[in-house]
PDB file of C-alpha atoms in Angstrom:
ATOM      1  CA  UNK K 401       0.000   0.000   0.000  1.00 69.00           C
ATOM      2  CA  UNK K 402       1.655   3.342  -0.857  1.00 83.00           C
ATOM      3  CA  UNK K 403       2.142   6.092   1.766  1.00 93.00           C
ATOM      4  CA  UNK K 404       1.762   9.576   2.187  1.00 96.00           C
ATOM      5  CA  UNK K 405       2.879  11.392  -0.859  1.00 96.00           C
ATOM      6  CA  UNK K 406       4.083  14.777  -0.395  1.00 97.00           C
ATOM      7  CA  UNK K 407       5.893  17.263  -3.384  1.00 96.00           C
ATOM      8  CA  UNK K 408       8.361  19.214  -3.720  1.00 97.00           C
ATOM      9  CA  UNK K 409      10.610  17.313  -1.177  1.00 95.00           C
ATOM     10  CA  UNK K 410      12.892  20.756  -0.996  1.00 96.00           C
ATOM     11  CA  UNK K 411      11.932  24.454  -1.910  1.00 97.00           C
ATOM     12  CA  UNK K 412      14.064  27.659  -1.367  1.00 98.00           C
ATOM     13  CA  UNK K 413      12.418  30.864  -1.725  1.00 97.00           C
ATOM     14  CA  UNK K 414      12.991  34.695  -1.434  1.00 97.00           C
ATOM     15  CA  UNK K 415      10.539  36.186   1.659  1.00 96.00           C
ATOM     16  CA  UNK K 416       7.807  37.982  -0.339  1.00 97.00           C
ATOM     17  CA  UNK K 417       7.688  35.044  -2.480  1.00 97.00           C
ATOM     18  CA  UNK K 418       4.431  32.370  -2.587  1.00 97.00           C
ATOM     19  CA  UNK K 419       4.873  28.493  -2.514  1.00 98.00           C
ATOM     20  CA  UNK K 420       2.847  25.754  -2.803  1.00 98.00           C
ATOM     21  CA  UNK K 421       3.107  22.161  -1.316  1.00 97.00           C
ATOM     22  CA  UNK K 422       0.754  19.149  -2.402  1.00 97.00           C
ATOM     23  CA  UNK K 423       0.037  16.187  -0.808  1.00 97.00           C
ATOM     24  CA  UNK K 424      -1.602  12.954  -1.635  1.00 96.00           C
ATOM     25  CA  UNK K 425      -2.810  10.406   1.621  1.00 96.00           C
ATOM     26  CA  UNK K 426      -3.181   7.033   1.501  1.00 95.00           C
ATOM     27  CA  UNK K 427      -6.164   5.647  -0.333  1.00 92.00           C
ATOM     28  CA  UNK K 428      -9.174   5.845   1.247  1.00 90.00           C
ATOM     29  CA  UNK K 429      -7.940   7.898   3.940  1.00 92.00           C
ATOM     30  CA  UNK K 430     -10.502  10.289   4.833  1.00 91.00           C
ATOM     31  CA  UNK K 431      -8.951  12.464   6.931  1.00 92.00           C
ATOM     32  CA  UNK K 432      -5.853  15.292   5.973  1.00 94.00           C
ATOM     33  CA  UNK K 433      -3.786  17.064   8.469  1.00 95.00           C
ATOM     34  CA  UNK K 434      -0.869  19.720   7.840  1.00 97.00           C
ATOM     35  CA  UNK K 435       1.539  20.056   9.955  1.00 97.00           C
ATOM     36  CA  UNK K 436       3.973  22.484  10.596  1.00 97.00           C
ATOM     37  CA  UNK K 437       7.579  21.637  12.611  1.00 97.00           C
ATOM     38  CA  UNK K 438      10.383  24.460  13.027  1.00 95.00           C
ATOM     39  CA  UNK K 439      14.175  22.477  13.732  1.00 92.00           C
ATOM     40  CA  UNK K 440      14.085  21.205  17.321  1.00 90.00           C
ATOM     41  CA  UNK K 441      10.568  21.387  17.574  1.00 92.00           C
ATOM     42  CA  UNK K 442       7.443  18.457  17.571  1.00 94.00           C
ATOM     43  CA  UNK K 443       5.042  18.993  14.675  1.00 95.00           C
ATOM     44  CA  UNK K 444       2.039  21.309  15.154  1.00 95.00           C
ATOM     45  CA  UNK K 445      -0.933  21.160  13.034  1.00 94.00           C
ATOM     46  CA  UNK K 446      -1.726  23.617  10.850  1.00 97.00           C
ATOM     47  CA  UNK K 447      -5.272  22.445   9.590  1.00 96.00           C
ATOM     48  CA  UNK K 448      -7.376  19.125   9.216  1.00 94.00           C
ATOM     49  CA  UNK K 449      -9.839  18.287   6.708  1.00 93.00           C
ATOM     50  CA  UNK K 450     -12.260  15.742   6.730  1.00 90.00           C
ATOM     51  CA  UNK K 451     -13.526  14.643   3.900  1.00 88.00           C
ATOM     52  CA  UNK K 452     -12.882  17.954   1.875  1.00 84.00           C
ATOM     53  CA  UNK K 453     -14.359  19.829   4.997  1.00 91.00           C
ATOM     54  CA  UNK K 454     -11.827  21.937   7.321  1.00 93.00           C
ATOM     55  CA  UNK K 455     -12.917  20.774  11.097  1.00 90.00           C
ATOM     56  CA  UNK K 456      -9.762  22.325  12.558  1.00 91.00           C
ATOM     57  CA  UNK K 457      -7.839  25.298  11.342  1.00 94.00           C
ATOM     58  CA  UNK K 458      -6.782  27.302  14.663  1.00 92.00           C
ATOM     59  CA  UNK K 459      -3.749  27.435  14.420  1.00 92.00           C
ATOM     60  CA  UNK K 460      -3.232  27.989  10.795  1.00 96.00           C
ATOM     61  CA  UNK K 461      -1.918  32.094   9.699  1.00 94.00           C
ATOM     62  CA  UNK K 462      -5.018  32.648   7.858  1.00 94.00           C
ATOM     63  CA  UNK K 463      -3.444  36.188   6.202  1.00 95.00           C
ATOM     64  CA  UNK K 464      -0.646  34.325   4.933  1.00 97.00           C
ATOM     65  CA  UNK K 465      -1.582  30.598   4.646  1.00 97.00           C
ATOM     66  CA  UNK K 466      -4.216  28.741   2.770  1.00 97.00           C
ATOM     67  CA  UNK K 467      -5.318  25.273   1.914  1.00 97.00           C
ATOM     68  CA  UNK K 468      -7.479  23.549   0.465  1.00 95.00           C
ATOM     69  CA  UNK K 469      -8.589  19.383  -0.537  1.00 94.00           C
ATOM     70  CA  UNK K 470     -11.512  19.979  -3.430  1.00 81.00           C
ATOM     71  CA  UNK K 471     -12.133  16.812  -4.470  1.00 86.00           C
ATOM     72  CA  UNK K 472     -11.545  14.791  -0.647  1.00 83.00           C
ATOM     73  CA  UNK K 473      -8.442  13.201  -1.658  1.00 91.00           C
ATOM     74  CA  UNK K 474      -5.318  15.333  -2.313  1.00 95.00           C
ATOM     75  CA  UNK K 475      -4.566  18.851  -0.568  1.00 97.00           C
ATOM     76  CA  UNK K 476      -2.654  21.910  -1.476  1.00 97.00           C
ATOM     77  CA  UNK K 477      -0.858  24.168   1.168  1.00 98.00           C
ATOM     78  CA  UNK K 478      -0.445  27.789   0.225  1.00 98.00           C
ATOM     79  CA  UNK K 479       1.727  30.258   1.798  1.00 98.00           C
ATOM     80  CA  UNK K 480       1.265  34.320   0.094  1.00 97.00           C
ATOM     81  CA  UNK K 481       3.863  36.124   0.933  1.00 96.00           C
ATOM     82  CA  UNK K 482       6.307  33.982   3.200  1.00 97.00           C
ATOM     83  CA  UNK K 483       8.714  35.291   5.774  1.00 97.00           C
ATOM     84  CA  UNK K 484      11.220  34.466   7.282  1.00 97.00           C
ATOM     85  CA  UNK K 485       9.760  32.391  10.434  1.00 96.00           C
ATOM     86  CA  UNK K 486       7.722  30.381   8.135  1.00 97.00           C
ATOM     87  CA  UNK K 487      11.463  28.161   7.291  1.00 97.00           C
ATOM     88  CA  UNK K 488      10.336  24.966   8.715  1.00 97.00           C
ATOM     89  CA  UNK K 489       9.333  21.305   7.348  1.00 97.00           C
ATOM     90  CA  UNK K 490       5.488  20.830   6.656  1.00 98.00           C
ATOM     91  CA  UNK K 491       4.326  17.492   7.240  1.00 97.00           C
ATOM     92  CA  UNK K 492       1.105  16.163   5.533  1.00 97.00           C
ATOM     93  CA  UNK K 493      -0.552  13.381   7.521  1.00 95.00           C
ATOM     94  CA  UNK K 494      -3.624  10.834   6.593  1.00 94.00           C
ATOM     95  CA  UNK K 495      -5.538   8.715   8.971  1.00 92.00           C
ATOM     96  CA  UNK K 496      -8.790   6.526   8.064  1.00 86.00           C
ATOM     97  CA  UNK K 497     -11.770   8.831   9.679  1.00 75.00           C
ATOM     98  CA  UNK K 498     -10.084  11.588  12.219  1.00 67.00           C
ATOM     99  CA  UNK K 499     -11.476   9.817  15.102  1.00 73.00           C
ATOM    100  CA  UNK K 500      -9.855  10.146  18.354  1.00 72.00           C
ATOM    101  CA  UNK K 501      -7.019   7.745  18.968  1.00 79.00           C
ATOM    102  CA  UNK K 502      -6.925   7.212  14.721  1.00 86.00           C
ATOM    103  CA  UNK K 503      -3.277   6.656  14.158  1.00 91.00           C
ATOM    104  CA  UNK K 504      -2.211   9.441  11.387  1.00 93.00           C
ATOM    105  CA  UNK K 505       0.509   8.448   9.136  1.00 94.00           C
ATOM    106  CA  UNK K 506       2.879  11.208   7.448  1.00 96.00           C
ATOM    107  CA  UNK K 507       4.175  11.635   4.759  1.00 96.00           C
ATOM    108  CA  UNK K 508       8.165  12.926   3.892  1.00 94.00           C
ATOM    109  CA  UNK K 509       8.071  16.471   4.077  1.00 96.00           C
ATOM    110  CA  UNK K 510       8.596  19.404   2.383  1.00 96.00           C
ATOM    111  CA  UNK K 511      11.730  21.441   3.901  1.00 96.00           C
ATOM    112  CA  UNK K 512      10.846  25.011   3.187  1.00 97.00           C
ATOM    113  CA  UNK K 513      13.750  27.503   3.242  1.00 97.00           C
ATOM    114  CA  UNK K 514      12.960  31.315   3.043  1.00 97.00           C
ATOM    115  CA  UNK K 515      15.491  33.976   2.582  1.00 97.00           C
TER     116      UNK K 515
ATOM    117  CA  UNK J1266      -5.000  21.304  27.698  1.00 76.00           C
ATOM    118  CA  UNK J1267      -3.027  18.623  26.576  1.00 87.00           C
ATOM    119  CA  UNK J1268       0.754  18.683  27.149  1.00 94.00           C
ATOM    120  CA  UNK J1269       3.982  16.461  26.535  1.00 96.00           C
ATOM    121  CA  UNK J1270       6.984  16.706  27.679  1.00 97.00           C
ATOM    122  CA  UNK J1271      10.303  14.899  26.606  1.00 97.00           C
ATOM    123  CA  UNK J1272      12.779  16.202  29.046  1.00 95.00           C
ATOM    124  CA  UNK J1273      15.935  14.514  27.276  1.00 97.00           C
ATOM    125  CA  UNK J1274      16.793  16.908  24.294  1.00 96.00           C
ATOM    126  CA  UNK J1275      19.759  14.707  23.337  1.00 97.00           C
ATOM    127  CA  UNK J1276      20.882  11.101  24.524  1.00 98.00           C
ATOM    128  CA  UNK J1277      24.381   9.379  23.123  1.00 97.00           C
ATOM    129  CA  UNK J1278      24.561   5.919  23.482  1.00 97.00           C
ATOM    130  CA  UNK J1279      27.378   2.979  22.128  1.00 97.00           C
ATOM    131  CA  UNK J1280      25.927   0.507  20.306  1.00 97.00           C
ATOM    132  CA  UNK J1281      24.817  -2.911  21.940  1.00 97.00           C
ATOM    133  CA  UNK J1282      23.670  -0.482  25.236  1.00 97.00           C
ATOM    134  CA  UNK J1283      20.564  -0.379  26.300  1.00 97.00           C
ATOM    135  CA  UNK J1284      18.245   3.141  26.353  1.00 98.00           C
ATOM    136  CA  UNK J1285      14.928   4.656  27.670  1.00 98.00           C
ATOM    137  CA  UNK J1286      13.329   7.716  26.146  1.00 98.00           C
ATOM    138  CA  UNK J1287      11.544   9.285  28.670  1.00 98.00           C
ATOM    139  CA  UNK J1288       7.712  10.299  27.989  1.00 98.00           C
ATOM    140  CA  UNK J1289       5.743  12.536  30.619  1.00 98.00           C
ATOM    141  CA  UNK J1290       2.150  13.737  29.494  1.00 97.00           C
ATOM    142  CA  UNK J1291      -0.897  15.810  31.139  1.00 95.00           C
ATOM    143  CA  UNK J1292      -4.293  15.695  30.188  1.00 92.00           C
ATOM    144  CA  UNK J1293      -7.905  15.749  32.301  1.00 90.00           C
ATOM    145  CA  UNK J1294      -9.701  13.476  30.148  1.00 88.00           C
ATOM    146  CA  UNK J1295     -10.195   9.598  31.573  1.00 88.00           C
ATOM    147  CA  UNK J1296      -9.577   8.429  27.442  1.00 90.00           C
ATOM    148  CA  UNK J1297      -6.513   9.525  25.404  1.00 93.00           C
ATOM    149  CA  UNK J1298      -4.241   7.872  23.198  1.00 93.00           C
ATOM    150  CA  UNK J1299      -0.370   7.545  23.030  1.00 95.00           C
ATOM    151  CA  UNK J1300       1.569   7.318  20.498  1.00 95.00           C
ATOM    152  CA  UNK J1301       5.341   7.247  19.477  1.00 97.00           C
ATOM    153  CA  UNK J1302       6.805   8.371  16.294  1.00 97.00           C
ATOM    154  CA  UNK J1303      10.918   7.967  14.684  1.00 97.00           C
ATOM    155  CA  UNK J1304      11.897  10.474  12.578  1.00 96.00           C
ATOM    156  CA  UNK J1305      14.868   9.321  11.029  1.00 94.00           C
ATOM    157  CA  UNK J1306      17.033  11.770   9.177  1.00 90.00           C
ATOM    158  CA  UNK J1307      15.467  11.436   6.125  1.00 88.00           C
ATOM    159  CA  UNK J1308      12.602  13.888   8.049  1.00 88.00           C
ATOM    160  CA  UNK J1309       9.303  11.179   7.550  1.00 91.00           C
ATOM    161  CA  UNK J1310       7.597  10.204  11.062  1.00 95.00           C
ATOM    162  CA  UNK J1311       7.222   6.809  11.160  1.00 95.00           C
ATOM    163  CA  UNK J1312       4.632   5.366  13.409  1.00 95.00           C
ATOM    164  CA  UNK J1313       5.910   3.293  16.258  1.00 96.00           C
ATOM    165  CA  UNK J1314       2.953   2.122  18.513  1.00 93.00           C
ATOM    166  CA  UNK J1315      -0.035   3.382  19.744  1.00 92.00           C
ATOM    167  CA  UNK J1316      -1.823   2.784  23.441  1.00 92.00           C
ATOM    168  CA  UNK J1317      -5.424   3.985  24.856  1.00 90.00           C
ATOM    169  CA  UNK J1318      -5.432   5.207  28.669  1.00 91.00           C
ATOM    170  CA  UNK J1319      -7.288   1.776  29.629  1.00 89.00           C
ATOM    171  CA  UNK J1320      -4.635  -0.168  28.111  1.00 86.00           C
ATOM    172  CA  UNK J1321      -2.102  -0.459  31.241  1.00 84.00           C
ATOM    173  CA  UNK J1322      -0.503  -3.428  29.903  1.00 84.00           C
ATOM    174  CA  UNK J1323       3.258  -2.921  28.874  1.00 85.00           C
ATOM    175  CA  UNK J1324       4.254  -4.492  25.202  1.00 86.00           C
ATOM    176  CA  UNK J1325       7.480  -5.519  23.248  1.00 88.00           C
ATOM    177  CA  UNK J1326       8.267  -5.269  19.980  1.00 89.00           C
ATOM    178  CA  UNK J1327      11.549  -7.118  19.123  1.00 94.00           C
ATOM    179  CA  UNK J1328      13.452  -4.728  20.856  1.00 95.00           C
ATOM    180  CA  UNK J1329      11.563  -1.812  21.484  1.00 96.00           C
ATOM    181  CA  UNK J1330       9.421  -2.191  25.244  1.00 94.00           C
ATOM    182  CA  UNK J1331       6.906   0.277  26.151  1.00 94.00           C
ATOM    183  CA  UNK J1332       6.077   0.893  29.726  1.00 94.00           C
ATOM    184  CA  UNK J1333       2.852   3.082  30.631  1.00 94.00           C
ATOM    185  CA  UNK J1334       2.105   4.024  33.896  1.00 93.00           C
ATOM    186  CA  UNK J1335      -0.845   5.825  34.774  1.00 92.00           C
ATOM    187  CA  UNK J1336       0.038   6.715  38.271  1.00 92.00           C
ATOM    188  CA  UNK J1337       3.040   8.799  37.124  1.00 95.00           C
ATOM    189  CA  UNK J1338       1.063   9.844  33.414  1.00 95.00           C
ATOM    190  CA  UNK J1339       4.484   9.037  31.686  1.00 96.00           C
ATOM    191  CA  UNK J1340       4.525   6.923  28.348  1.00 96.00           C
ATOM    192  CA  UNK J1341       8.799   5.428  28.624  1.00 97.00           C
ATOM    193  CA  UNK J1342      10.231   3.906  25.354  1.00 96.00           C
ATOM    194  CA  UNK J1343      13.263   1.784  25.808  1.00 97.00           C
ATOM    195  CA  UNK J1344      15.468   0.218  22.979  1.00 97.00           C
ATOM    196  CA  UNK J1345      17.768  -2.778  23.926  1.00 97.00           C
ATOM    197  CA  UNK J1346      20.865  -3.438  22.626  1.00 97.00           C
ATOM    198  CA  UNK J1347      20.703  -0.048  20.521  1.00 97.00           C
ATOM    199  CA  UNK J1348      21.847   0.245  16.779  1.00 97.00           C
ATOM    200  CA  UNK J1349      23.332   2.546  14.995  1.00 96.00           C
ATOM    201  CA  UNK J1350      19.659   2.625  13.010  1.00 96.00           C
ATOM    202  CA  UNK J1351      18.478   3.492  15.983  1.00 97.00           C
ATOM    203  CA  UNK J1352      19.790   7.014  16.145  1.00 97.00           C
ATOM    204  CA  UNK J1353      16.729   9.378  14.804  1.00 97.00           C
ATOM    205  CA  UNK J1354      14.644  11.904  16.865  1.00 97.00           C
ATOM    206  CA  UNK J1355      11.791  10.302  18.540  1.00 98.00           C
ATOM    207  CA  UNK J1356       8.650  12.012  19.691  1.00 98.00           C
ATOM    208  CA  UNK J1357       5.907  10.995  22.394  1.00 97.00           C
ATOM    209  CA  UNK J1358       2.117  12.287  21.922  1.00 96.00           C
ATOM    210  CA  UNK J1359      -0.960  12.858  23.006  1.00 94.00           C
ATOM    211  CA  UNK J1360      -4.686  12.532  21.481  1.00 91.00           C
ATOM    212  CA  UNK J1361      -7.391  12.966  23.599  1.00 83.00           C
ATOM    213  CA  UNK J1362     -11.131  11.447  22.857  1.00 76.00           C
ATOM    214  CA  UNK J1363     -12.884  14.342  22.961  1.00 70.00           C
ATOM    215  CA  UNK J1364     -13.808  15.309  19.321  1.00 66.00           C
ATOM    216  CA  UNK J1365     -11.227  14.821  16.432  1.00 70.00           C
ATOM    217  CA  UNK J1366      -7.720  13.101  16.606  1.00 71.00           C
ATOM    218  CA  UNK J1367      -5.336  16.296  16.728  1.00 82.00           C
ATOM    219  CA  UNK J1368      -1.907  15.232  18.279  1.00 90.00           C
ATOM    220  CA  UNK J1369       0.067  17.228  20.489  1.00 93.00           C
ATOM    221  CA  UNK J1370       3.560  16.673  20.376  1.00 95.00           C
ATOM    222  CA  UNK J1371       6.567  16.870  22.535  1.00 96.00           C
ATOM    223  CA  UNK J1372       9.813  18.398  21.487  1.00 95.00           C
ATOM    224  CA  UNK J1373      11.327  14.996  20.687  1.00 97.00           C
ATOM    225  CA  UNK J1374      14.589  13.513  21.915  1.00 98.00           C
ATOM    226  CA  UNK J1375      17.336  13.347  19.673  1.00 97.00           C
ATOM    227  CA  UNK J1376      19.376   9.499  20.230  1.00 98.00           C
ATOM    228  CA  UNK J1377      22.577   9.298  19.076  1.00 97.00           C
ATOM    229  CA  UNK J1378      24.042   5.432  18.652  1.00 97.00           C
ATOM    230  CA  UNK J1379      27.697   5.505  17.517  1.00 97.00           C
ATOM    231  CA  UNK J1380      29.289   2.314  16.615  1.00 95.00           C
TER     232      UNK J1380
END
């Protein structure tokens, strides 16, 4: 069964400068979380869709940040304009139906580097 | 709110010696969920094993032993005989029942296994 699929693996952009990350869960997966993990830090999530529904985006920079999972399978995560602080690896994670105790599985990362 | 905390920021070990990641979480609900994760240098989390609160048992894996204890809310990991493909940065969390499955991460402890 293939994994989490996540693209590009490695991005380096100016600040000012708008990237895009997509990610593709496991089939039949679902729910879709974004994470977000600066070095030396544990992942924290950015937003969770279920289905192609958002039940969690608290924590996500909504002037800056966007995503979005159409269709209920794969997700884009937007950032317009990045700075600086936003340098970090963002982890896309599936699980079967975002139930509590669901174990989410994540893909490789994208290691974002703004300059 | 949920909280975990990995007080061990970095452990070195020689190979063939045995090691115990330590886990300490705080929560008010009766049901949660712990989980570890290995993120290996290649950056994906990889799923290691996860336990609900009314599961006190402890539980082997080849050489990975998990020990939960309630009483103390901590969540150890140990690794016997370590390898060098042990060294990665593992990190201990937390998903309580109470509506969807967000995680809450701890800061991770980085081992180190040299040869």
């Amino acid at each position: 069964e293939a994994g989490v699929a996540q693209s590009p693996r490695y991005k380096i952009i100016e600040k000012r400068q708008s990237v895009a990350f997509w990610c593709n869960p496991i089939s039949g997966h679902a729910t879709l979380y974004w994470y977000q993990q600066i070095l030396g830090q544990g992942p924290k999530l950015l937003i969770q869709f279920q289905n192609n529904g958002v039940v969690d985006d608290s924590q996500l920079p909504k002037d800056r940040f966007s995503a979005e999972r159409l269709k209920g399978v794969d997700s884009t995560l937007k950032i317009q304009p990045a700075k600086l602080e936003d340098s970090a690896v963002y982890l896309c994670a599936s699980s079967g139906m975002g139930q509590s105790g669901d174990t989410q599985y994540f893909g490789p990362g994208t290691r974002l580097t703004v300059l | 709110a949920q909280k975990v905390t990995q007080a061990q920021t970095e452990i070195s070990v020689v190979e063939k010696e045995d090691v115990t990641l330590d886990c300490v979480y705080e929560t008010r609900d009766t049901t949660y969920y712990l989980f570890w994760y290995k993120q290996p240098p290649s950056g994906e989390l990889v799923f290691l094993i996860r336990r609900n609160s009314f599961d006190e048992q402890n539980e082997i894996s080849g050489r990975y032993s998990w020990n939960f204890q309630k009483s103390t809310s901590s969540f150890n990991f140990t690794i016997t005989a370590s390898q060098v493909v042990d060294s990665a940065v593992y990190f201990c969390a937390l998903s309580e029942a109470r509506g969807y499955s967000t995680l809450t991460f701890g800061k991770g402890t980085m081992l180190l296994v040299s040869p």
